[in-house]
Amino acid sequence: MGSVTSGKSIPYMLGTDPADPRFVFDLAASADTAFAGYDVSFAAGPRPPAFLIRQTVDSGSFANGNTAFVMNNGSVVDWNTSGGTVSSSGSWQQSSTEVQGWWMLGLMCSSATVSGTITIGSRIQCGFLVSTLDPVSNLFVAPSGDGGSNYSQLFQETAYVNDGVESNSGGDWFCAYVTVPVYRATITAQYEHFDPGASALKKVVAGSVFWGIRLGDV
Amino acid sequence: MARTTPGKGIRYPLLTDAPDPNALMAFAFDLETIANAEDALRVTALTQRGALIQNSVVPSVAKGVAVKFTFDTSVFDPQGFANLGVNNDRFTITKPGLYLFGGQWNPQASGLSQYEMTIAKNTTGGPAVPNFRRHKYGPPAFGGSPVGSCVTAPFPMVAGDFVTLQTFWNGTPAGPLTGSKPQFWVLPLALT
């Protein structure tokens, strides 16, 4: 007879039970199994949802003041345990069954000059276009655009300068990171260059990566 | 007569044994010993997953070529990502997953026109697309010496994959450059 505790199912004897000579063994075996389970979980390490998308071909060229959606011209999903999906245009769509969560996003972007001559020191920048819903109303809360009096969709516009000296591509490599709370979100990494004094055309180079990892619930 | 569980070796009595308080005491102490070991494992799993290695010697870095750093000191490495006695230039992965790698070295010179920090996967030579991630710096914003440089990069890895830390610089100095002592770290983000 005997019984087990309601939480961890640890066996114990009742005062009305006949003495079971193996009772202490049952208790020891229960502890043995529980400890072995902890071993497995600790050895397994972390498994937070994550994704990593890598651009596989160079983008088309774009002129001063234009925005390029990174991963838009051919990409491969190197990692996706996010539960979400990656569109053919390189956007990541959060799982619709995921509760609102904190995500850390990163973009490592390689860009190069296609034609023309860049102005050394002119600006290039990258950012994350985040479309997310309010978890209570299920309404889209941010109007489009990245300026004006509204909350912006565009997070972490990280600016660098054109040097055109990167050792592999003769362009530039730079990185941006942001942490945002999102719900049913669609997120796209983007790149812009601003070289008002020149007619240089630029491209995003294969090998650039857009990635994210879930940090926890909001 | 001492009996033990087959897995963890927990000592226990049978109730048909002659009453022996020491047997129950041994049972309790075994549980505590194992629980303490599990606590230590949990701390390792949650807080000591990554590794940091450094070089106690300032490197000499030639101009205009990809230079790979070496390391001689393991600051912490509970998972055994580095084995500096065998390879002093890398982290080698044993569990497949998504990993975040970072490295830092601050060159010490004026007149730099560019400098780069690169994490390269499965190569000890100058990397090629798509096996590297990089942060490229232009001329130092403040023009001074030394200048800060680091890179943080994610890579999907399988068992046996390795990464190295490299740098590259150009500018008016003839070189080679010295600078800070380099350091290199790894953090598993998500294991399969």
mmCIF file of C-alpha atoms in Angstrom:
data_model
loop_
_atom_site.group_PDB
_atom_site.id
_atom_site.type_symbol
_atom_site.label_atom_id
_atom_site.label_comp_id
_atom_site.label_asym_id
_atom_site.label_seq_id
_atom_site.Cartn_x
_atom_site.Cartn_y
_atom_site.Cartn_z
ATOM 1 C CA MET A 1 0.000 0.000 0.000
ATOM 2 C CA GLY A 2 1.450 3.322 0.966
ATOM 3 C CA SER A 3 1.012 6.470 -1.066
ATOM 4 C CA VAL A 4 2.954 9.098 -3.018
ATOM 5 C CA THR A 5 3.289 12.811 -2.578
ATOM 6 C CA SER A 6 1.192 14.930 -4.918
ATOM 7 C CA GLY A 7 4.034 16.881 -6.488
ATOM 8 C CA LYS A 8 7.114 14.733 -7.019
ATOM 9 C CA SER A 9 5.409 11.357 -6.406
ATOM 10 C CA ILE A 10 7.761 10.459 -3.599
ATOM 11 C CA PRO A 11 6.565 7.219 -1.975
ATOM 12 C CA TYR A 12 5.771 7.077 1.719
ATOM 13 C CA MET A 13 4.159 4.684 4.162
ATOM 14 C CA LEU A 14 0.928 5.284 5.965
ATOM 15 C CA GLY A 15 0.693 4.461 9.650
ATOM 16 C CA THR A 16 -2.022 1.959 8.861
ATOM 17 C CA ASP A 17 0.084 0.108 6.276
ATOM 18 C CA PRO A 18 1.580 -3.243 7.047
ATOM 19 C CA ALA A 19 5.346 -2.951 7.217
ATOM 20 C CA ASP A 20 6.799 -3.290 3.726
ATOM 21 C CA PRO A 21 10.414 -4.357 3.991
ATOM 22 C CA ARG A 22 11.189 -2.655 0.681
ATOM 23 C CA PHE A 23 9.769 0.714 1.612
ATOM 24 C CA VAL A 24 13.134 2.426 2.084
ATOM 25 C CA PHE A 25 14.290 0.923 -1.178
ATOM 26 C CA ASP A 26 11.251 2.439 -2.931
ATOM 27 C CA LEU A 27 12.129 5.800 -1.421
ATOM 28 C CA ALA A 28 15.793 5.490 -2.401
ATOM 29 C CA ALA A 29 14.899 4.372 -5.924
ATOM 30 C CA SER A 30 12.554 7.338 -6.279
ATOM 31 C CA ALA A 31 15.350 9.706 -5.265
ATOM 32 C CA ASP A 32 17.724 7.932 -7.636
ATOM 33 C CA THR A 33 15.362 8.450 -10.583
ATOM 34 C CA ALA A 34 14.738 12.076 -9.688
ATOM 35 C CA PHE A 35 18.415 12.862 -9.458
ATOM 36 C CA ALA A 36 19.119 11.128 -12.768
ATOM 37 C CA GLY A 37 16.426 13.288 -14.356
ATOM 38 C CA TYR A 38 18.103 16.427 -13.052
ATOM 39 C CA ASP A 39 21.410 15.224 -14.494
ATOM 40 C CA VAL A 40 19.863 14.911 -17.932
ATOM 41 C CA SER A 41 18.238 18.322 -17.837
ATOM 42 C CA PHE A 42 21.390 20.044 -16.611
ATOM 43 C CA ALA A 43 23.580 18.314 -19.177
ATOM 44 C CA ALA A 44 21.223 19.241 -21.993
ATOM 45 C CA GLY A 45 22.010 22.921 -21.673
ATOM 46 C CA PRO A 46 19.971 25.808 -22.998
ATOM 47 C CA ARG A 47 17.339 25.518 -25.662
ATOM 48 C CA PRO A 48 15.784 28.949 -26.085
ATOM 49 C CA PRO A 49 14.031 29.599 -29.393
ATOM 50 C CA ALA A 50 16.368 31.157 -31.934
ATOM 51 C CA PHE A 51 16.861 31.750 -35.641
ATOM 52 C CA LEU A 52 19.686 32.708 -37.980
ATOM 53 C CA ILE A 53 19.247 33.650 -41.640
ATOM 54 C CA ARG A 54 22.226 34.071 -43.966
ATOM 55 C CA GLN A 55 22.192 35.938 -47.250
ATOM 56 C CA THR A 56 23.621 33.691 -49.959
ATOM 57 C CA VAL A 57 23.846 36.010 -52.958
ATOM 58 C CA ASP A 58 24.725 39.657 -53.296
ATOM 59 C CA SER A 59 21.745 41.989 -53.402
ATOM 60 C CA GLY A 60 20.913 44.153 -56.349
ATOM 61 C CA SER A 61 22.442 47.603 -56.371
ATOM 62 C CA PHE A 62 20.724 50.573 -54.804
ATOM 63 C CA ALA A 63 21.406 54.253 -54.832
ATOM 64 C CA ASN A 64 21.865 56.926 -52.216
ATOM 65 C CA GLY A 65 18.989 57.232 -49.789
ATOM 66 C CA ASN A 66 17.454 53.882 -50.588
ATOM 67 C CA THR A 67 16.677 51.080 -48.205
ATOM 68 C CA ALA A 68 17.527 47.452 -48.833
ATOM 69 C CA PHE A 69 15.838 44.635 -46.984
ATOM 70 C CA VAL A 70 18.696 42.376 -46.035
ATOM 71 C CA MET A 71 18.189 38.688 -46.967
ATOM 72 C CA ASN A 72 15.783 39.730 -49.699
ATOM 73 C CA ASN A 73 17.788 38.476 -52.666
ATOM 74 C CA GLY A 74 18.416 34.858 -51.795
ATOM 75 C CA SER A 75 19.026 33.481 -48.341
ATOM 76 C CA VAL A 76 19.266 30.267 -46.381
ATOM 77 C CA VAL A 77 17.965 29.502 -42.899
ATOM 78 C CA ASP A 78 21.001 28.197 -41.015
ATOM 79 C CA TRP A 79 19.101 27.800 -37.766
ATOM 80 C CA ASN A 80 15.446 27.939 -36.803
ATOM 81 C CA THR A 81 14.229 26.672 -33.463
ATOM 82 C CA SER A 82 12.126 29.798 -33.051
ATOM 83 C CA GLY A 83 8.780 28.196 -33.822
ATOM 84 C CA GLY A 84 8.342 30.983 -36.346
ATOM 85 C CA THR A 85 8.829 31.089 -40.081
ATOM 86 C CA VAL A 86 11.120 32.852 -42.506
ATOM 87 C CA SER A 87 9.574 34.373 -45.616
ATOM 88 C CA SER A 88 11.097 34.190 -49.063
ATOM 89 C CA SER A 89 11.989 37.843 -48.675
ATOM 90 C CA GLY A 90 13.980 37.189 -45.518
ATOM 91 C CA SER A 91 11.515 38.441 -42.902
ATOM 92 C CA TRP A 92 11.123 36.456 -39.724
ATOM 93 C CA GLN A 93 7.551 35.885 -38.535
ATOM 94 C CA GLN A 94 7.070 35.064 -34.874
ATOM 95 C CA SER A 95 5.006 32.002 -34.004
ATOM 96 C CA SER A 96 1.345 32.940 -33.603
ATOM 97 C CA THR A 97 1.111 30.674 -30.553
ATOM 98 C CA GLU A 98 3.967 32.334 -28.693
ATOM 99 C CA VAL A 99 3.150 34.610 -25.787
ATOM 100 C CA GLN A 100 4.610 38.095 -25.810
ATOM 101 C CA GLY A 101 8.336 37.748 -25.341
ATOM 102 C CA TRP A 102 11.644 39.538 -25.284
ATOM 103 C CA TRP A 103 13.784 38.902 -28.351
ATOM 104 C CA MET A 104 17.346 39.981 -28.915
ATOM 105 C CA LEU A 105 18.001 40.621 -32.591
ATOM 106 C CA GLY A 106 21.261 41.005 -34.425
ATOM 107 C CA LEU A 107 22.380 41.961 -37.904
ATOM 108 C CA MET A 108 25.906 41.510 -39.185
ATOM 109 C CA CYS A 109 25.931 43.266 -42.505
ATOM 110 C CA SER A 110 28.545 43.306 -45.221
ATOM 111 C CA SER A 111 28.139 45.894 -47.965
ATOM 112 C CA ALA A 112 30.196 46.911 -50.960
ATOM 113 C CA THR A 113 30.261 49.466 -53.720
ATOM 114 C CA VAL A 114 28.865 48.345 -57.085
ATOM 115 C CA SER A 115 29.742 51.423 -59.104
ATOM 116 C CA GLY A 116 30.802 54.993 -58.584
ATOM 117 C CA THR A 117 32.997 56.316 -55.825
ATOM 118 C CA ILE A 118 31.797 56.534 -52.283
ATOM 119 C CA THR A 119 32.357 59.601 -50.164
ATOM 120 C CA ILE A 120 34.631 58.470 -47.360
ATOM 121 C CA GLY A 121 32.902 59.166 -44.091
ATOM 122 C CA SER A 122 29.387 59.282 -45.500
ATOM 123 C CA ARG A 123 26.757 57.369 -43.616
ATOM 124 C CA ILE A 124 25.561 53.808 -43.846
ATOM 125 C CA GLN A 125 23.159 52.363 -41.356
ATOM 126 C CA CYS A 126 21.113 49.336 -40.507
ATOM 127 C CA GLY A 127 18.063 48.690 -38.415
ATOM 128 C CA PHE A 128 15.161 46.370 -37.700
ATOM 129 C CA LEU A 129 11.639 46.981 -38.982
ATOM 130 C CA VAL A 130 9.378 45.511 -36.295
ATOM 131 C CA SER A 131 5.651 45.003 -36.808
ATOM 132 C CA THR A 132 4.089 43.739 -33.582
ATOM 133 C CA LEU A 133 0.611 43.450 -32.102
ATOM 134 C CA ASP A 134 -0.743 44.569 -28.769
ATOM 135 C CA PRO A 135 -1.203 41.293 -26.864
ATOM 136 C CA VAL A 136 -4.452 42.466 -25.252
ATOM 137 C CA SER A 137 -6.258 44.072 -28.176
ATOM 138 C CA ASN A 138 -4.510 42.102 -30.942
ATOM 139 C CA LEU A 139 -4.280 45.428 -32.742
ATOM 140 C CA PHE A 140 -1.278 46.717 -34.589
ATOM 141 C CA VAL A 141 -0.086 49.535 -32.358
ATOM 142 C CA ALA A 142 2.583 51.288 -34.391
ATOM 143 C CA PRO A 143 1.691 53.322 -37.479
ATOM 144 C CA SER A 144 3.983 52.898 -40.435
ATOM 145 C CA GLY A 145 7.115 54.898 -40.874
ATOM 146 C CA ASP A 146 10.033 55.700 -38.689
ATOM 147 C CA GLY A 147 9.447 59.327 -37.944
ATOM 148 C CA GLY A 148 6.741 61.764 -37.007
ATOM 149 C CA SER A 149 4.891 61.867 -33.722
ATOM 150 C CA ASN A 150 4.008 58.176 -33.600
ATOM 151 C CA TYR A 151 5.800 55.290 -32.008
ATOM 152 C CA SER A 152 8.243 54.022 -34.552
ATOM 153 C CA GLN A 153 8.461 50.594 -36.120
ATOM 154 C CA LEU A 154 12.090 51.072 -36.881
ATOM 155 C CA PHE A 155 14.362 50.035 -34.063
ATOM 156 C CA GLN A 156 18.017 50.691 -33.523
ATOM 157 C CA GLU A 157 19.075 52.517 -36.616
ATOM 158 C CA THR A 158 22.775 52.016 -36.129
ATOM 159 C CA ALA A 159 24.944 54.334 -38.181
ATOM 160 C CA TYR A 160 28.445 53.734 -39.488
ATOM 161 C CA VAL A 161 30.559 55.406 -42.107
ATOM 162 C CA ASN A 162 31.571 54.423 -45.601
ATOM 163 C CA ASP A 163 35.236 53.523 -45.825
ATOM 164 C CA GLY A 164 35.224 50.933 -48.592
ATOM 165 C CA VAL A 165 38.249 49.142 -47.229
ATOM 166 C CA GLU A 166 36.982 45.833 -45.846
ATOM 167 C CA SER A 167 39.660 43.257 -46.538
ATOM 168 C CA ASN A 168 37.493 40.657 -48.296
ATOM 169 C CA SER A 169 34.967 42.741 -50.225
ATOM 170 C CA GLY A 170 36.469 46.205 -50.423
ATOM 171 C CA GLY A 171 33.329 47.384 -48.674
ATOM 172 C CA ASP A 172 32.209 47.527 -45.078
ATOM 173 C CA TRP A 173 31.183 45.108 -42.319
ATOM 174 C CA PHE A 174 29.170 46.317 -39.371
ATOM 175 C CA CYS A 175 26.784 45.059 -36.725
ATOM 176 C CA ALA A 176 23.569 46.134 -35.019
ATOM 177 C CA TYR A 177 21.743 44.697 -32.039
ATOM 178 C CA VAL A 178 18.426 45.433 -30.380
ATOM 179 C CA THR A 179 16.214 43.862 -27.720
ATOM 180 C CA VAL A 180 12.455 44.292 -28.141
ATOM 181 C CA PRO A 181 9.235 42.893 -26.631
ATOM 182 C CA VAL A 182 7.178 41.421 -29.456
ATOM 183 C CA TYR A 183 3.930 39.537 -30.034
ATOM 184 C CA ARG A 184 2.924 37.982 -33.345
ATOM 185 C CA ALA A 185 5.632 40.101 -34.861
ATOM 186 C CA THR A 186 7.123 40.284 -38.302
ATOM 187 C CA ILE A 187 10.674 41.578 -38.296
ATOM 188 C CA THR A 188 12.870 42.559 -41.211
ATOM 189 C CA ALA A 189 16.466 43.661 -41.117
ATOM 190 C CA GLN A 190 17.315 46.554 -43.379
ATOM 191 C CA TYR A 191 20.246 48.541 -44.666
ATOM 192 C CA GLU A 192 20.516 52.080 -45.998
ATOM 193 C CA HIS A 193 23.264 54.264 -47.335
ATOM 194 C CA PHE A 194 23.378 58.017 -47.484
ATOM 195 C CA ASP A 195 25.996 59.477 -49.732
ATOM 196 C CA PRO A 196 24.470 62.746 -50.897
ATOM 197 C CA GLY A 197 27.568 63.925 -52.676
ATOM 198 C CA ALA A 198 28.063 60.912 -54.888
ATOM 199 C CA SER A 199 26.258 58.639 -57.282
ATOM 200 C CA ALA A 200 27.710 55.431 -55.903
ATOM 201 C CA LEU A 201 25.596 52.307 -56.032
ATOM 202 C CA LYS A 202 25.910 49.860 -53.166
ATOM 203 C CA LYS A 203 24.891 46.289 -52.453
ATOM 204 C CA VAL A 204 24.526 43.980 -49.463
ATOM 205 C CA VAL A 205 27.050 41.182 -49.774
ATOM 206 C CA ALA A 206 26.439 37.455 -49.367
ATOM 207 C CA GLY A 207 27.443 36.252 -45.930
ATOM 208 C CA SER A 208 25.452 38.891 -44.048
ATOM 209 C CA VAL A 209 23.372 37.344 -41.259
ATOM 210 C CA PHE A 210 20.149 38.285 -39.449
ATOM 211 C CA TRP A 211 19.507 36.418 -36.220
ATOM 212 C CA GLY A 212 17.466 36.453 -33.043
ATOM 213 C CA ILE A 213 17.131 34.657 -29.741
ATOM 214 C CA ARG A 214 14.221 34.646 -27.304
ATOM 215 C CA LEU A 215 15.273 35.910 -23.886
ATOM 216 C CA GLY A 216 12.041 35.150 -22.013
ATOM 217 C CA ASP A 217 8.418 36.071 -21.459
ATOM 218 C CA VAL A 218 7.409 39.679 -21.028
ATOM 219 C CA MET B 1 23.957 -5.533 5.094
ATOM 220 C CA ALA B 2 24.430 -2.421 2.921
ATOM 221 C CA ARG B 3 22.317 -2.212 -0.183
ATOM 222 C CA THR B 4 22.584 0.469 -2.839
ATOM 223 C CA THR B 5 20.419 1.718 -5.689
ATOM 224 C CA PRO B 6 21.786 0.819 -9.117
ATOM 225 C CA GLY B 7 22.051 4.346 -10.458
ATOM 226 C CA LYS B 8 23.361 6.748 -7.854
ATOM 227 C CA GLY B 9 24.476 4.167 -5.294
ATOM 228 C CA ILE B 10 22.191 5.408 -2.538
ATOM 229 C CA ARG B 11 22.550 3.200 0.504
ATOM 230 C CA TYR B 12 19.299 1.969 2.060
ATOM 231 C CA PRO B 13 18.115 -0.636 4.577
ATOM 232 C CA LEU B 14 15.263 -3.069 4.310
ATOM 233 C CA LEU B 15 12.741 -2.962 7.072
ATOM 234 C CA THR B 16 13.364 -6.650 7.631
ATOM 235 C CA ASP B 17 16.909 -5.795 8.641
ATOM 236 C CA ALA B 18 17.769 -5.512 12.270
ATOM 237 C CA PRO B 19 16.924 -1.947 13.337
ATOM 238 C CA ASP B 20 19.986 0.159 12.584
ATOM 239 C CA PRO B 21 19.869 3.944 12.961
ATOM 240 C CA ASN B 22 23.198 4.172 11.154
ATOM 241 C CA ALA B 23 21.661 2.681 8.018
ATOM 242 C CA LEU B 24 18.977 5.369 7.905
ATOM 243 C CA MET B 25 21.603 8.006 8.667
ATOM 244 C CA ALA B 26 23.720 6.774 5.745
ATOM 245 C CA PHE B 27 20.621 6.935 3.538
ATOM 246 C CA ALA B 28 19.988 10.547 4.547
ATOM 247 C CA PHE B 29 23.611 11.544 4.081
ATOM 248 C CA ASP B 30 23.734 9.962 0.625
ATOM 249 C CA LEU B 31 20.672 11.982 -0.371
ATOM 250 C CA GLU B 32 22.304 15.173 0.838
ATOM 251 C CA THR B 33 25.590 14.425 -0.929
ATOM 252 C CA ILE B 34 23.835 13.825 -4.231
ATOM 253 C CA ALA B 35 21.593 16.870 -3.799
ATOM 254 C CA ASN B 36 24.673 19.025 -3.262
ATOM 255 C CA ALA B 37 26.229 17.585 -6.420
ATOM 256 C CA GLU B 38 23.033 18.368 -8.335
ATOM 257 C CA ASP B 39 23.134 21.936 -7.029
ATOM 258 C CA ALA B 40 26.648 22.275 -8.409
ATOM 259 C CA LEU B 41 25.566 20.829 -11.757
ATOM 260 C CA ARG B 42 22.672 23.260 -11.914
ATOM 261 C CA VAL B 43 24.981 26.205 -11.291
ATOM 262 C CA THR B 44 27.259 24.964 -14.051
ATOM 263 C CA ALA B 45 24.374 24.482 -16.445
ATOM 264 C CA LEU B 46 22.880 27.901 -15.813
ATOM 265 C CA THR B 47 25.810 30.172 -15.142
ATOM 266 C CA GLN B 48 29.053 28.606 -16.340
ATOM 267 C CA ARG B 49 28.178 27.555 -19.838
ATOM 268 C CA GLY B 50 30.687 29.613 -21.718
ATOM 269 C CA ALA B 51 34.440 30.034 -21.787
ATOM 270 C CA LEU B 52 36.972 32.856 -21.810
ATOM 271 C CA ILE B 53 40.560 32.523 -22.948
ATOM 272 C CA GLN B 54 43.272 35.162 -23.059
ATOM 273 C CA ASN B 55 46.868 35.601 -24.040
ATOM 274 C CA SER B 56 49.218 36.877 -21.372
ATOM 275 C CA VAL B 57 51.587 38.082 -24.093
ATOM 276 C CA VAL B 58 50.971 41.175 -26.207
ATOM 277 C CA PRO B 59 50.865 40.050 -29.841
ATOM 278 C CA SER B 60 52.857 41.451 -32.719
ATOM 279 C CA VAL B 61 50.465 41.992 -35.615
ATOM 280 C CA ALA B 62 51.741 42.497 -39.152
ATOM 281 C CA LYS B 63 50.199 45.035 -41.521
ATOM 282 C CA GLY B 64 47.820 44.234 -44.345
ATOM 283 C CA VAL B 65 47.349 40.515 -43.694
ATOM 284 C CA ALA B 66 44.841 38.456 -41.736
ATOM 285 C CA VAL B 67 46.517 37.573 -38.441
ATOM 286 C CA LYS B 68 45.195 34.843 -36.192
ATOM 287 C CA PHE B 69 45.520 35.289 -32.425
ATOM 288 C CA THR B 70 46.868 32.632 -30.088
ATOM 289 C CA PHE B 71 46.093 32.185 -26.392
ATOM 290 C CA ASP B 72 47.863 30.748 -23.371
ATOM 291 C CA THR B 73 45.419 31.247 -20.491
ATOM 292 C CA SER B 74 42.038 29.697 -19.841
ATOM 293 C CA VAL B 75 40.200 32.048 -17.463
ATOM 294 C CA PHE B 76 37.141 29.797 -17.248
ATOM 295 C CA ASP B 77 36.092 26.904 -19.393
ATOM 296 C CA PRO B 78 33.936 24.415 -17.492
ATOM 297 C CA GLN B 79 32.653 22.804 -20.673
ATOM 298 C CA GLY B 80 36.098 22.303 -22.193
ATOM 299 C CA PHE B 81 35.699 24.363 -25.361
ATOM 300 C CA ALA B 82 39.394 25.206 -25.441
ATOM 301 C CA ASN B 83 42.296 22.813 -25.140
ATOM 302 C CA LEU B 84 45.211 25.192 -25.281
ATOM 303 C CA GLY B 85 47.769 22.442 -24.837
ATOM 304 C CA VAL B 86 46.640 20.918 -28.139
ATOM 305 C CA ASN B 87 45.457 23.943 -30.123
ATOM 306 C CA ASN B 88 46.183 27.387 -28.735
ATOM 307 C CA ASP B 89 44.136 29.299 -31.297
ATOM 308 C CA ARG B 90 40.543 28.046 -31.101
ATOM 309 C CA PHE B 91 37.359 26.927 -29.460
ATOM 310 C CA THR B 92 36.215 23.475 -30.571
ATOM 311 C CA ILE B 93 32.553 22.563 -30.184
ATOM 312 C CA THR B 94 31.391 19.219 -28.811
ATOM 313 C CA LYS B 95 27.617 19.770 -28.735
ATOM 314 C CA PRO B 96 25.747 21.001 -31.824
ATOM 315 C CA GLY B 97 23.945 24.279 -31.395
ATOM 316 C CA LEU B 98 23.841 27.988 -31.998
ATOM 317 C CA TYR B 99 26.783 29.715 -30.343
ATOM 318 C CA LEU B 100 27.740 33.325 -29.768
ATOM 319 C CA PHE B 101 31.444 34.118 -30.024
ATOM 320 C CA GLY B 102 33.228 37.321 -29.131
ATOM 321 C CA GLY B 103 36.736 38.658 -29.265
ATOM 322 C CA GLN B 104 38.623 41.788 -28.372
ATOM 323 C CA TRP B 105 41.996 43.283 -29.106
ATOM 324 C CA ASN B 106 42.842 46.970 -28.971
ATOM 325 C CA PRO B 107 45.604 47.974 -31.379
ATOM 326 C CA GLN B 108 47.999 50.601 -30.130
ATOM 327 C CA ALA B 109 49.031 52.991 -32.860
ATOM 328 C CA SER B 110 48.142 56.256 -34.480
ATOM 329 C CA GLY B 111 47.470 56.593 -38.175
ATOM 330 C CA LEU B 112 45.271 53.553 -38.663
ATOM 331 C CA SER B 113 43.039 53.735 -41.721
ATOM 332 C CA GLN B 114 41.141 50.560 -40.876
ATOM 333 C CA TYR B 115 41.133 47.636 -38.505
ATOM 334 C CA GLU B 116 38.967 44.556 -38.327
ATOM 335 C CA MET B 117 38.046 41.874 -35.837
ATOM 336 C CA THR B 118 36.910 38.582 -37.351
ATOM 337 C CA ILE B 119 35.471 35.334 -36.043
ATOM 338 C CA ALA B 120 36.357 32.639 -38.601
ATOM 339 C CA LYS B 121 34.828 29.170 -38.664
ATOM 340 C CA ASN B 122 36.816 26.028 -39.516
ATOM 341 C CA THR B 123 39.771 27.891 -40.922
ATOM 342 C CA THR B 124 43.088 29.073 -39.585
ATOM 343 C CA GLY B 125 43.905 31.097 -42.667
ATOM 344 C CA GLY B 126 42.379 34.229 -44.094
ATOM 345 C CA PRO B 127 38.639 33.561 -44.159
ATOM 346 C CA ALA B 128 36.282 33.591 -47.105
ATOM 347 C CA VAL B 129 32.514 33.950 -47.363
ATOM 348 C CA PRO B 130 30.480 32.424 -45.736
ATOM 349 C CA ASN B 131 32.728 31.141 -42.963
ATOM 350 C CA PHE B 132 33.367 34.353 -41.105
ATOM 351 C CA ARG B 133 31.651 37.233 -39.384
ATOM 352 C CA ARG B 134 33.376 40.542 -38.915
ATOM 353 C CA HIS B 135 33.256 44.022 -37.532
ATOM 354 C CA LYS B 136 35.271 46.471 -39.579
ATOM 355 C CA TYR B 137 36.408 49.762 -38.125
ATOM 356 C CA GLY B 138 37.455 52.782 -40.119
ATOM 357 C CA PRO B 139 39.922 55.365 -38.875
ATOM 358 C CA PRO B 140 39.597 55.692 -35.094
ATOM 359 C CA ALA B 141 36.918 58.237 -34.263
ATOM 360 C CA PHE B 142 39.072 59.957 -31.686
ATOM 361 C CA GLY B 143 42.296 59.563 -33.571
ATOM 362 C CA GLY B 144 44.117 58.316 -30.541
ATOM 363 C CA SER B 145 46.012 55.316 -29.403
ATOM 364 C CA PRO B 146 45.031 52.706 -28.365
ATOM 365 C CA VAL B 147 41.653 52.155 -29.998
ATOM 366 C CA GLY B 148 38.968 49.689 -28.977
ATOM 367 C CA SER B 149 37.967 46.864 -31.233
ATOM 368 C CA CYS B 150 35.795 43.845 -30.700
ATOM 369 C CA VAL B 151 33.422 41.575 -32.533
ATOM 370 C CA THR B 152 30.442 39.508 -31.399
ATOM 371 C CA ALA B 153 29.080 36.939 -33.810
ATOM 372 C CA PRO B 154 26.661 33.988 -33.843
ATOM 373 C CA PHE B 155 27.425 30.731 -35.672
ATOM 374 C CA PRO B 156 25.513 27.460 -35.974
ATOM 375 C CA MET B 157 28.008 24.737 -35.057
ATOM 376 C CA VAL B 158 28.204 20.961 -35.157
ATOM 377 C CA ALA B 159 30.505 18.747 -33.127
ATOM 378 C CA GLY B 160 34.074 19.209 -34.294
ATOM 379 C CA ASP B 161 33.574 22.702 -35.719
ATOM 380 C CA PHE B 162 36.023 25.284 -34.451
ATOM 381 C CA VAL B 163 36.439 29.041 -34.568
ATOM 382 C CA THR B 164 39.471 31.302 -34.485
ATOM 383 C CA LEU B 165 39.858 35.017 -33.793
ATOM 384 C CA GLN B 166 41.637 37.133 -36.371
ATOM 385 C CA THR B 167 42.454 40.738 -37.051
ATOM 386 C CA PHE B 168 43.567 42.867 -39.974
ATOM 387 C CA TRP B 169 44.775 46.441 -40.103
ATOM 388 C CA ASN B 170 46.104 49.052 -42.479
ATOM 389 C CA GLY B 171 47.408 52.574 -42.106
ATOM 390 C CA THR B 172 50.516 54.713 -42.122
ATOM 391 C CA PRO B 173 52.555 52.742 -39.534
ATOM 392 C CA ALA B 174 54.872 50.162 -41.049
ATOM 393 C CA GLY B 175 54.021 47.727 -38.288
ATOM 394 C CA PRO B 176 53.939 45.275 -36.795
ATOM 395 C CA LEU B 177 51.561 46.667 -34.195
ATOM 396 C CA THR B 178 51.354 45.795 -30.566
ATOM 397 C CA GLY B 179 48.346 46.605 -28.419
ATOM 398 C CA SER B 180 46.332 45.006 -25.709
ATOM 399 C CA LYS B 181 46.378 41.328 -24.822
ATOM 400 C CA PRO B 182 43.679 39.583 -26.887
ATOM 401 C CA GLN B 183 40.754 37.722 -25.398
ATOM 402 C CA PHE B 184 38.220 35.381 -26.917
ATOM 403 C CA TRP B 185 34.976 34.031 -25.497
ATOM 404 C CA VAL B 186 32.099 31.689 -26.339
ATOM 405 C CA LEU B 187 28.543 31.377 -25.050
ATOM 406 C CA PRO B 188 26.138 28.626 -26.168
ATOM 407 C CA LEU B 189 22.857 30.297 -27.124
ATOM 408 C CA ALA B 190 20.716 27.284 -28.005
ATOM 409 C CA LEU B 191 21.719 23.631 -28.196
ATOM 410 C CA THR B 192 19.982 21.113 -30.414
#
